[in-house]
mmCIF file of C-alpha atoms and ligand atoms in Angstrom:
data_model
loop_
_atom_site.group_PDB
_atom_site.id
_atom_site.type_symbol
_atom_site.label_atom_id
_atom_site.label_comp_id
_atom_site.label_asym_id
_atom_site.label_seq_id
_atom_site.Cartn_x
_atom_site.Cartn_y
_atom_site.Cartn_z
ATOM 1 C CA UNK A 1 -0.011 -0.072 0.007
ATOM 2 C CA UNK A 2 1.464 3.339 -1.027
ATOM 3 C CA UNK A 3 1.134 6.525 1.100
ATOM 4 C CA UNK A 4 0.273 8.512 -1.982
ATOM 5 C CA UNK A 5 -0.221 7.792 -5.707
ATOM 6 C CA UNK A 6 0.382 10.729 -7.980
ATOM 7 C CA UNK A 7 -1.421 10.536 -11.389
ATOM 8 C CA UNK A 8 0.197 12.541 -14.062
ATOM 9 C CA UNK A 9 3.915 13.438 -14.956
ATOM 10 C CA UNK A 10 3.525 17.085 -15.931
ATOM 11 C CA UNK A 11 5.013 19.915 -13.711
ATOM 12 C CA UNK A 12 2.269 19.602 -11.133
ATOM 13 C CA UNK A 13 2.817 15.768 -10.687
ATOM 14 C CA UNK A 14 6.668 16.042 -10.718
ATOM 15 C CA UNK A 15 6.735 18.817 -8.096
ATOM 16 C CA UNK A 16 4.193 16.884 -5.884
ATOM 17 C CA UNK A 17 6.582 13.874 -6.253
ATOM 18 C CA UNK A 18 9.616 15.904 -5.233
ATOM 19 C CA UNK A 19 7.848 17.182 -2.112
ATOM 20 C CA UNK A 20 6.562 13.840 -0.907
ATOM 21 C CA UNK A 21 9.792 11.959 -1.735
ATOM 22 C CA UNK A 22 11.679 14.505 0.424
ATOM 23 C CA UNK A 23 9.116 13.731 3.270
ATOM 24 C CA UNK A 24 10.123 10.021 2.867
ATOM 25 C CA UNK A 25 6.558 9.021 1.865
ATOM 26 C CA UNK A 26 6.019 5.762 0.067
ATOM 27 C CA UNK A 27 4.844 7.176 -3.338
ATOM 28 C CA UNK A 28 4.096 6.012 -6.894
ATOM 29 C CA UNK A 29 4.062 8.326 -9.857
ATOM 30 C CA UNK A 30 1.739 6.885 -12.500
ATOM 31 C CA UNK A 31 2.024 8.624 -15.948
ATOM 32 C CA UNK A 32 2.434 7.521 -19.582
ATOM 33 C CA UNK A 33 4.971 10.275 -20.130
ATOM 34 C CA UNK A 34 7.059 12.885 -18.397
ATOM 35 C CA UNK A 35 6.266 16.580 -19.269
ATOM 36 C CA UNK A 36 2.657 16.719 -20.238
ATOM 37 C CA UNK A 37 1.925 19.891 -22.155
ATOM 38 C CA UNK A 38 5.151 21.626 -21.048
ATOM 39 C CA UNK A 39 7.202 19.148 -23.120
ATOM 40 C CA UNK A 40 5.368 20.659 -26.029
ATOM 41 C CA UNK A 41 6.418 24.268 -25.365
ATOM 42 C CA UNK A 42 9.170 25.379 -27.656
ATOM 43 C CA UNK A 43 10.449 28.402 -25.609
ATOM 44 C CA UNK A 44 9.378 29.218 -22.080
ATOM 45 C CA UNK A 45 10.229 32.781 -20.970
ATOM 46 C CA UNK A 46 8.174 33.039 -17.814
ATOM 47 C CA UNK A 47 9.365 30.419 -15.516
ATOM 48 C CA UNK A 48 11.429 32.010 -12.826
ATOM 49 C CA UNK A 49 15.106 31.367 -12.762
ATOM 50 C CA UNK A 50 15.296 30.855 -16.551
ATOM 51 C CA UNK A 51 15.321 33.672 -19.037
ATOM 52 C CA UNK A 52 14.476 31.237 -21.775
ATOM 53 C CA UNK A 53 14.378 27.413 -21.726
ATOM 54 C CA UNK A 54 12.642 24.783 -23.906
ATOM 55 C CA UNK A 55 9.912 22.786 -22.336
ATOM 56 C CA UNK A 56 11.840 19.514 -22.835
ATOM 57 C CA UNK A 57 14.979 21.005 -21.108
ATOM 58 C CA UNK A 58 12.882 22.173 -18.073
ATOM 59 C CA UNK A 59 11.100 18.857 -17.771
ATOM 60 C CA UNK A 60 14.413 17.010 -18.002
ATOM 61 C CA UNK A 61 15.731 18.992 -14.970
ATOM 62 C CA UNK A 62 12.600 18.091 -12.988
ATOM 63 C CA UNK A 63 12.858 14.388 -13.947
ATOM 64 C CA UNK A 64 16.425 14.331 -12.900
ATOM 65 C CA UNK A 65 15.354 15.636 -9.514
ATOM 66 C CA UNK A 66 12.824 12.827 -8.987
ATOM 67 C CA UNK A 67 15.392 10.214 -10.276
ATOM 68 C CA UNK A 68 17.907 11.488 -7.736
ATOM 69 C CA UNK A 69 15.234 11.107 -5.054
ATOM 70 C CA UNK A 70 14.578 7.521 -6.486
ATOM 71 C CA UNK A 71 10.825 8.164 -6.947
ATOM 72 C CA UNK A 72 9.064 4.927 -8.131
ATOM 73 C CA UNK A 73 7.303 5.579 -11.427
ATOM 74 C CA UNK A 74 5.344 3.418 -13.837
ATOM 75 C CA UNK A 75 4.385 4.243 -17.419
ATOM 76 C CA UNK A 76 0.682 3.625 -17.240
ATOM 77 C CA UNK A 77 -2.601 5.547 -17.450
ATOM 78 C CA UNK A 78 -5.060 5.506 -14.690
ATOM 79 C CA UNK A 79 -8.415 4.103 -15.872
ATOM 80 C CA UNK A 80 -10.465 4.451 -12.697
ATOM 81 C CA UNK A 81 -10.323 4.946 -9.014
ATOM 82 C CA UNK A 82 -12.215 2.866 -6.370
ATOM 83 C CA UNK A 83 -12.744 3.379 -2.684
ATOM 84 C CA UNK A 84 -11.518 0.508 -0.550
ATOM 85 C CA UNK A 85 -11.565 0.001 3.185
ATOM 86 C CA UNK A 86 -8.365 1.775 4.135
ATOM 87 C CA UNK A 87 -7.832 3.956 1.122
ATOM 88 C CA UNK A 88 -8.243 3.716 -2.580
ATOM 89 C CA UNK A 89 -7.522 1.293 -5.582
ATOM 90 C CA UNK A 90 -6.229 2.996 -8.680
ATOM 91 C CA UNK A 91 -6.926 0.757 -11.731
ATOM 92 C CA UNK A 92 -4.829 0.851 -14.899
ATOM 93 C CA UNK A 93 -5.176 -1.365 -18.028
ATOM 94 C CA UNK A 94 -2.526 -3.829 -16.760
ATOM 95 C CA UNK A 95 -3.191 -3.907 -12.969
ATOM 96 C CA UNK A 96 -4.261 -1.994 -9.957
ATOM 97 C CA UNK A 97 -2.451 -0.128 -7.140
ATOM 98 C CA UNK A 98 -3.592 0.367 -3.512
ATOM 99 C CA UNK A 99 -2.930 3.690 -1.796
ATOM 100 C CA UNK A 100 -3.936 5.762 1.221
ATOM 101 C CA UNK A 101 -4.242 9.001 -0.672
ATOM 102 C CA UNK A 102 -4.268 10.172 -4.381
ATOM 103 C CA UNK A 103 -2.985 13.309 -5.972
ATOM 104 C CA UNK A 104 -4.513 13.920 -9.435
ATOM 105 C CA UNK A 105 -2.301 16.034 -11.753
ATOM 106 C CA UNK A 106 -3.648 14.672 -15.021
ATOM 107 C CA UNK A 107 -3.671 18.089 -16.813
ATOM 108 C CA UNK A 108 -5.211 18.587 -20.152
ATOM 109 C CA UNK A 109 -5.196 16.926 -23.570
ATOM 110 C CA UNK A 110 -5.724 18.441 -26.962
ATOM 111 C CA UNK A 111 -9.126 18.777 -28.599
ATOM 112 C CA UNK A 112 -9.744 17.071 -31.959
ATOM 113 C CA UNK A 113 -11.405 18.565 -35.008
ATOM 114 C CA UNK A 114 -13.451 15.418 -35.448
ATOM 115 C CA UNK A 115 -13.579 15.707 -39.337
ATOM 116 C CA UNK A 116 -13.135 13.006 -41.922
ATOM 117 C CA UNK A 117 -9.400 12.069 -42.399
ATOM 118 C CA UNK A 118 -8.246 13.426 -39.137
ATOM 119 C CA UNK A 119 -7.625 10.084 -37.355
ATOM 120 C CA UNK A 120 -6.504 8.350 -40.593
ATOM 121 C CA UNK A 121 -3.630 10.860 -41.126
ATOM 122 C CA UNK A 122 -2.444 11.190 -37.518
ATOM 123 C CA UNK A 123 1.388 10.627 -37.749
ATOM 124 C CA UNK A 124 1.088 10.863 -41.591
ATOM 125 C CA UNK A 125 0.898 14.633 -41.751
ATOM 126 C CA UNK A 126 -1.720 15.334 -39.017
ATOM 127 C CA UNK A 127 -0.105 16.343 -35.786
ATOM 128 C CA UNK A 128 -1.010 17.946 -32.350
ATOM 129 C CA UNK A 129 2.600 18.882 -31.357
ATOM 130 C CA UNK A 130 4.543 21.519 -33.309
ATOM 131 C CA UNK A 131 7.645 21.187 -31.210
ATOM 132 C CA UNK A 132 7.775 17.370 -31.811
ATOM 133 C CA UNK A 133 6.897 17.288 -35.474
ATOM 134 C CA UNK A 134 7.819 20.690 -36.906
ATOM 135 C CA UNK A 135 11.285 19.789 -38.023
ATOM 136 C CA UNK A 136 9.833 17.111 -40.251
ATOM 137 C CA UNK A 137 8.174 19.653 -42.411
ATOM 138 C CA UNK A 138 11.185 21.489 -43.704
ATOM 139 C CA UNK A 139 10.456 23.487 -46.881
ATOM 140 C CA UNK A 140 6.916 22.317 -46.832
ATOM 141 C CA UNK A 141 3.490 23.887 -46.882
ATOM 142 C CA UNK A 142 1.791 23.639 -43.418
ATOM 143 C CA UNK A 143 -1.650 24.526 -42.076
ATOM 144 C CA UNK A 144 -2.146 25.285 -38.470
ATOM 145 C CA UNK A 145 -5.906 25.001 -37.541
ATOM 146 C CA UNK A 146 -6.732 27.282 -34.647
ATOM 147 C CA UNK A 147 -6.607 30.928 -33.608
ATOM 148 C CA UNK A 148 -5.397 31.080 -29.945
ATOM 149 C CA UNK A 149 -2.072 31.215 -28.202
ATOM 150 C CA UNK A 150 -1.406 27.500 -28.866
ATOM 151 C CA UNK A 151 -1.992 27.969 -32.535
ATOM 152 C CA UNK A 152 0.201 31.050 -32.777
ATOM 153 C CA UNK A 153 2.917 29.215 -30.726
ATOM 154 C CA UNK A 154 2.791 26.431 -33.214
ATOM 155 C CA UNK A 155 2.831 28.836 -36.288
ATOM 156 C CA UNK A 156 5.990 30.567 -34.796
ATOM 157 C CA UNK A 157 7.673 27.215 -34.309
ATOM 158 C CA UNK A 158 6.753 25.811 -37.790
ATOM 159 C CA UNK A 159 7.858 28.945 -39.519
ATOM 160 C CA UNK A 160 11.463 28.135 -38.664
ATOM 161 C CA UNK A 161 11.311 25.040 -40.991
ATOM 162 C CA UNK A 162 8.345 25.330 -43.412
ATOM 163 C CA UNK A 163 8.231 27.184 -46.753
ATOM 164 C CA UNK A 164 4.718 28.554 -46.106
ATOM 165 C CA UNK A 165 2.399 28.501 -43.085
ATOM 166 C CA UNK A 166 -1.271 29.103 -43.149
ATOM 167 C CA UNK A 167 -3.193 29.708 -39.939
ATOM 168 C CA UNK A 168 -6.872 28.721 -40.437
ATOM 169 C CA UNK A 169 -9.141 30.530 -37.933
ATOM 170 C CA UNK A 170 -12.806 29.649 -37.713
ATOM 171 C CA UNK A 171 -13.496 33.013 -36.056
ATOM 172 C CA UNK A 172 -13.207 36.532 -37.793
ATOM 173 C CA UNK A 173 -10.481 37.464 -35.282
ATOM 174 C CA UNK A 174 -7.606 35.622 -33.643
ATOM 175 C CA UNK A 175 -7.846 34.912 -29.920
ATOM 176 C CA UNK A 176 -4.110 35.053 -29.198
ATOM 177 C CA UNK A 177 -1.886 37.592 -27.612
ATOM 178 C CA UNK A 178 -1.523 40.672 -29.962
ATOM 179 C CA UNK A 179 2.252 40.346 -29.910
ATOM 180 C CA UNK A 180 2.055 36.887 -31.410
ATOM 181 C CA UNK A 181 -0.296 37.917 -34.142
ATOM 182 C CA UNK A 182 1.871 40.955 -35.060
ATOM 183 C CA UNK A 183 4.951 38.748 -35.207
ATOM 184 C CA UNK A 184 3.308 36.292 -37.581
ATOM 185 C CA UNK A 185 1.793 38.965 -39.770
ATOM 186 C CA UNK A 186 5.264 40.420 -40.388
ATOM 187 C CA UNK A 187 6.511 37.013 -41.682
ATOM 188 C CA UNK A 188 6.691 36.621 -45.451
ATOM 189 C CA UNK A 189 5.941 32.924 -45.003
ATOM 190 C CA UNK A 190 2.816 33.424 -43.059
ATOM 191 C CA UNK A 191 -0.835 33.828 -44.074
ATOM 192 C CA UNK A 192 -3.924 33.919 -41.880
ATOM 193 C CA UNK A 193 -7.244 32.806 -43.261
ATOM 194 C CA UNK A 194 -10.394 33.844 -41.259
ATOM 195 C CA UNK A 195 -13.887 32.439 -41.081
ATOM 196 C CA UNK A 196 -12.582 29.024 -42.323
ATOM 197 C CA UNK A 197 -14.353 26.024 -40.975
ATOM 198 C CA UNK A 198 -12.326 22.848 -41.699
ATOM 199 C CA UNK A 199 -14.525 20.104 -43.359
ATOM 200 C CA UNK A 200 -12.129 17.337 -44.371
ATOM 201 C CA UNK A 201 -8.474 16.242 -44.419
ATOM 202 C CA UNK A 202 -7.436 14.184 -47.539
ATOM 203 C CA UNK A 203 -4.361 12.410 -48.890
ATOM 204 C CA UNK A 204 -2.894 9.208 -50.202
ATOM 205 C CA UNK A 205 -0.793 7.450 -47.608
ATOM 206 C CA UNK A 206 0.259 11.095 -46.427
ATOM 207 C CA UNK A 207 -1.665 14.330 -46.121
ATOM 208 C CA UNK A 208 -2.203 16.158 -49.353
ATOM 209 C CA UNK A 209 -4.496 18.901 -48.178
ATOM 210 C CA UNK A 210 -7.645 19.995 -46.445
ATOM 211 C CA UNK A 211 -10.939 21.435 -47.367
ATOM 212 C CA UNK A 212 -12.522 24.338 -45.545
ATOM 213 C CA UNK A 213 -15.809 26.185 -45.854
ATOM 214 C CA UNK A 214 -15.543 29.903 -46.157
ATOM 215 C CA UNK A 215 -18.260 30.974 -43.725
ATOM 216 C CA UNK A 216 -18.966 34.236 -45.450
ATOM 217 C CA UNK A 217 -19.464 32.928 -48.959
ATOM 218 C CA UNK A 218 -20.419 29.230 -48.089
ATOM 219 C CA UNK A 219 -17.889 28.094 -50.651
ATOM 220 C CA UNK A 220 -15.782 24.920 -50.041
ATOM 221 C CA UNK A 221 -12.152 25.702 -50.696
ATOM 222 C CA UNK A 222 -9.361 23.314 -51.264
ATOM 223 C CA UNK A 223 -6.031 24.040 -49.580
ATOM 224 C CA UNK A 224 -3.243 21.707 -50.644
ATOM 225 C CA UNK A 225 -0.592 21.174 -47.982
ATOM 226 C CA UNK A 226 1.921 18.635 -46.572
ATOM 227 C CA UNK A 227 1.251 18.970 -42.885
ATOM 228 C CA UNK A 228 -1.645 20.008 -40.596
ATOM 229 C CA UNK A 229 -1.224 20.872 -36.887
ATOM 230 C CA UNK A 230 -4.550 20.907 -35.012
ATOM 231 C CA UNK A 231 -4.451 23.618 -32.185
ATOM 232 C CA UNK A 232 -7.955 24.211 -31.193
ATOM 233 C CA UNK A 233 -7.645 23.981 -27.523
ATOM 234 C CA UNK A 234 -7.429 21.524 -24.608
ATOM 235 C CA UNK A 235 -9.698 19.647 -22.355
ATOM 236 C CA UNK A 236 -9.147 18.472 -18.751
ATOM 237 C CA UNK A 237 -8.166 14.771 -18.547
ATOM 238 C CA UNK A 238 -10.985 13.867 -16.095
ATOM 239 C CA UNK A 239 -12.735 10.938 -17.826
ATOM 240 C CA UNK A 240 -11.334 8.434 -15.276
ATOM 241 C CA UNK A 241 -12.728 10.295 -12.244
ATOM 242 C CA UNK A 242 -15.933 11.823 -13.433
ATOM 243 C CA UNK A 243 -17.875 9.387 -11.560
ATOM 244 C CA UNK A 244 -15.858 9.534 -8.364
ATOM 245 C CA UNK A 245 -15.310 13.134 -7.572
ATOM 246 C CA UNK A 246 -16.970 16.500 -8.238
ATOM 247 C CA UNK A 247 -16.115 18.146 -11.568
ATOM 248 C CA UNK A 248 -17.488 21.424 -12.902
ATOM 249 C CA UNK A 249 -19.072 22.216 -16.270
ATOM 250 C CA UNK A 250 -15.770 22.685 -17.857
ATOM 251 C CA UNK A 251 -14.757 19.063 -16.872
ATOM 252 C CA UNK A 252 -12.258 20.512 -14.256
ATOM 253 C CA UNK A 253 -11.864 18.909 -10.865
ATOM 254 C CA UNK A 254 -13.286 21.203 -8.167
ATOM 255 C CA UNK A 255 -10.690 21.889 -5.377
ATOM 256 C CA UNK A 256 -10.629 23.986 -2.206
ATOM 257 C CA UNK A 257 -7.690 26.253 -1.270
ATOM 258 C CA UNK A 258 -5.630 23.238 -0.079
ATOM 259 C CA UNK A 259 -6.233 21.223 -3.272
ATOM 260 C CA UNK A 260 -8.576 18.914 -1.532
ATOM 261 C CA UNK A 261 -11.318 17.481 -3.877
ATOM 262 C CA UNK A 262 -14.992 16.398 -2.859
ATOM 263 C CA UNK A 263 -13.587 12.996 -1.626
ATOM 264 C CA UNK A 264 -11.390 12.939 1.512
ATOM 265 C CA UNK A 265 -7.890 11.635 0.646
ATOM 266 C CA UNK A 266 -8.072 12.605 -2.943
ATOM 267 C CA UNK A 267 -6.286 15.795 -3.889
ATOM 268 C CA UNK A 268 -5.820 17.549 -7.339
ATOM 269 C CA UNK A 269 -3.394 20.067 -8.758
ATOM 270 C CA UNK A 270 -2.618 22.060 -11.870
ATOM 271 C CA UNK A 271 -4.440 22.441 -15.158
ATOM 272 C CA UNK A 272 -6.866 19.528 -14.326
ATOM 273 C CA UNK A 273 -8.419 21.682 -11.563
ATOM 274 C CA UNK A 274 -10.735 24.687 -11.464
ATOM 275 C CA UNK A 275 -7.697 26.809 -10.187
ATOM 276 C CA UNK A 276 -7.612 29.993 -12.492
ATOM 277 C CA UNK A 277 -4.761 30.457 -14.949
ATOM 278 C CA UNK A 278 -3.048 27.554 -16.523
ATOM 279 C CA UNK A 279 0.668 28.059 -16.389
ATOM 280 C CA UNK A 280 3.785 25.961 -15.506
ATOM 281 C CA UNK A 281 4.733 27.931 -12.404
ATOM 282 C CA UNK A 282 1.050 27.716 -11.127
ATOM 283 C CA UNK A 283 0.958 24.061 -11.807
ATOM 284 C CA UNK A 284 4.291 23.463 -10.086
ATOM 285 C CA UNK A 285 3.185 25.649 -7.090
ATOM 286 C CA UNK A 286 -0.055 23.774 -6.974
ATOM 287 C CA UNK A 287 1.758 20.514 -6.965
ATOM 288 C CA UNK A 288 3.849 21.555 -3.894
ATOM 289 C CA UNK A 289 0.725 22.713 -2.163
ATOM 290 C CA UNK A 290 -1.256 19.499 -2.592
ATOM 291 C CA UNK A 291 1.801 17.323 -1.658
ATOM 292 C CA UNK A 292 1.925 19.211 1.663
ATOM 293 C CA UNK A 293 -1.883 18.754 2.029
ATOM 294 C CA UNK A 294 -1.719 15.126 1.316
ATOM 295 C CA UNK A 295 1.261 14.811 3.839
ATOM 296 C CA UNK A 296 -0.740 16.489 6.501
ATOM 297 C CA UNK A 297 -3.760 14.225 5.767
ATOM 298 C CA UNK A 298 -1.457 11.102 6.014
ATOM 299 C CA UNK A 299 0.145 12.097 9.339
ATOM 300 C CA UNK A 300 -3.202 12.833 10.882
ATOM 301 C CA UNK A 301 -4.616 9.401 9.705
ATOM 302 C CA UNK A 302 -1.725 7.391 11.120
HETATM 303 C C1 LIG B 401 2.310 24.591 -26.685
HETATM 304 C C2 LIG B 401 2.213 25.050 -25.282
HETATM 305 C C3 LIG B 401 3.107 26.011 -24.817
HETATM 306 C C4 LIG B 401 2.996 26.464 -23.542
HETATM 307 N N1 LIG B 401 3.832 27.478 -23.084
HETATM 308 C C5 LIG B 401 3.766 27.839 -21.777
HETATM 309 C C6 LIG B 401 4.689 28.835 -21.311
HETATM 310 O O1 LIG B 401 5.529 29.376 -22.070
HETATM 311 N N2 LIG B 401 4.700 29.154 -20.086
HETATM 312 C C7 LIG B 401 3.697 28.586 -19.141
HETATM 313 O O2 LIG B 401 3.771 28.958 -17.977
HETATM 314 N N3 LIG B 401 2.868 27.660 -19.539
HETATM 315 C C8 LIG B 401 2.856 27.273 -20.890
HETATM 316 N N4 LIG B 401 1.949 26.363 -21.216
HETATM 317 C C9 LIG B 401 1.007 25.798 -20.286
HETATM 318 C C10 LIG B 401 1.711 24.655 -19.319
HETATM 319 O O3 LIG B 401 2.367 23.759 -20.234
HETATM 320 C C11 LIG B 401 0.611 23.986 -18.580
HETATM 321 O O4 LIG B 401 0.013 24.900 -17.793
HETATM 322 C C12 LIG B 401 1.362 22.987 -17.610
HETATM 323 O O5 LIG B 401 1.993 21.961 -18.311
HETATM 324 C C13 LIG B 401 0.296 22.254 -16.751
HETATM 325 O O6 LIG B 401 0.900 21.284 -16.081
HETATM 326 P P1 LIG B 401 0.126 20.058 -15.361
HETATM 327 O O7 LIG B 401 1.110 19.209 -14.617
HETATM 328 O O8 LIG B 401 -1.109 20.569 -14.629
HETATM 329 O O9 LIG B 401 -0.610 19.181 -16.587
HETATM 330 P P2 LIG B 401 0.040 18.610 -18.007
HETATM 331 O O10 LIG B 401 1.249 19.399 -18.356
HETATM 332 O O11 LIG B 401 -1.168 18.609 -18.837
HETATM 333 O O12 LIG B 401 0.490 17.067 -17.571
HETATM 334 C C14 LIG B 401 -0.461 16.246 -17.329
HETATM 335 C C15 LIG B 401 0.209 14.872 -17.174
HETATM 336 O O13 LIG B 401 -0.861 13.901 -16.801
HETATM 337 C C16 LIG B 401 -0.615 12.646 -17.583
HETATM 338 N N5 LIG B 401 -1.947 12.065 -17.607
HETATM 339 C C17 LIG B 401 -3.093 12.455 -18.217
HETATM 340 N N6 LIG B 401 -4.104 11.519 -17.999
HETATM 341 C C18 LIG B 401 -3.525 10.527 -17.190
HETATM 342 C C19 LIG B 401 -4.087 9.325 -16.593
HETATM 343 N N7 LIG B 401 -5.450 8.893 -16.762
HETATM 344 N N8 LIG B 401 -3.251 8.599 -15.950
HETATM 345 C C20 LIG B 401 -1.979 8.963 -15.639
HETATM 346 N N9 LIG B 401 -1.470 10.010 -16.181
HETATM 347 C C21 LIG B 401 -2.204 10.949 -17.006
HETATM 348 C C22 LIG B 401 -0.260 13.269 -18.908
HETATM 349 O O14 LIG B 401 0.312 12.271 -19.761
HETATM 350 C C23 LIG B 401 0.772 14.263 -18.533
HETATM 351 O O15 LIG B 401 1.978 13.606 -18.200
HETATM 352 C C24 LIG B 401 2.019 25.825 -22.656
HETATM 353 C C25 LIG B 401 1.196 24.726 -23.054
HETATM 354 C C26 LIG B 401 1.347 24.369 -24.433
HETATM 355 C C27 LIG B 401 0.417 23.192 -24.791
#
């Protein structure tokens, strides 16, 4: 039986692991990856202590810290949580783990377009990670679907490699920070298409283009391209707990100021919660806070 099982290996989960390992708690970190969204951030300029650092570099430093503290970790996804007599059972595809407390740091996952061809061409030109797949599109024509900060971050990243970058916004205005829009508009490689609703992705083995509806004219327009990045937002990863703890209309886990959820012994931190503002430093701070709340819960139980 673990003292605490941490679900999620992003900045919130890694920070919680550091705190509880230093308290000599018996913990397990369960996550299919390390880094979460932060691993996808090309250049981070707002994490204290670093003027500029890539997401992968920052996560590598956090992972080194948990390795030095010999935190036990398993590359698996939590599928459900069950209450048992003296704690909880966390169930994965392969097995289950018993624990006295749980810290949920499962963050957010990307939204899909849900148009024909999207699933078929994932990994064959359709991607959700510009940092990971941008370098594969050197001198190619690339479409970024979306109009928020994630889309413009992706556009800035892809521009380094591609010959031409289209940003396809379904709205008549971008929803991103003004500075990102200004930078992109100055680029000779960049073009923004507004009021464009993606209808279909097509290809032969690899992506060859997409079709979108011009919402003003109603016309279906063919846009040939070699790569498509879908950047239309993120949704909290709460499917596995939605029947166990209280979540709000945005699918976020509701927590109090200590990070406690509606079930005693289950805590949550970072982007998966209703805490306002989703940022790395906030997720890390939240991870520290809930680790201390879980520790306090554990010492008062024993
Ligand atoms: C492209 C991009 C750029 C960004 N740039 C910045 C920036 O410059 N500055 C900034 O402050 N913020 C930035 N952000 C936001 C920042 O990355 C997030 O706020 C932060 O990563 C949230 O951390 P988290 O640990 O709460 O969740 P996440 O980073 O989402 O991590 C969640 C973790 O949980 C795991 N997980 C999910 N479901 C399960 C499950 N069922 N079982 C086990 N594990 C699970 C995931 O695999 C992942 O490891 C950026 C985000 C993106 C996408």
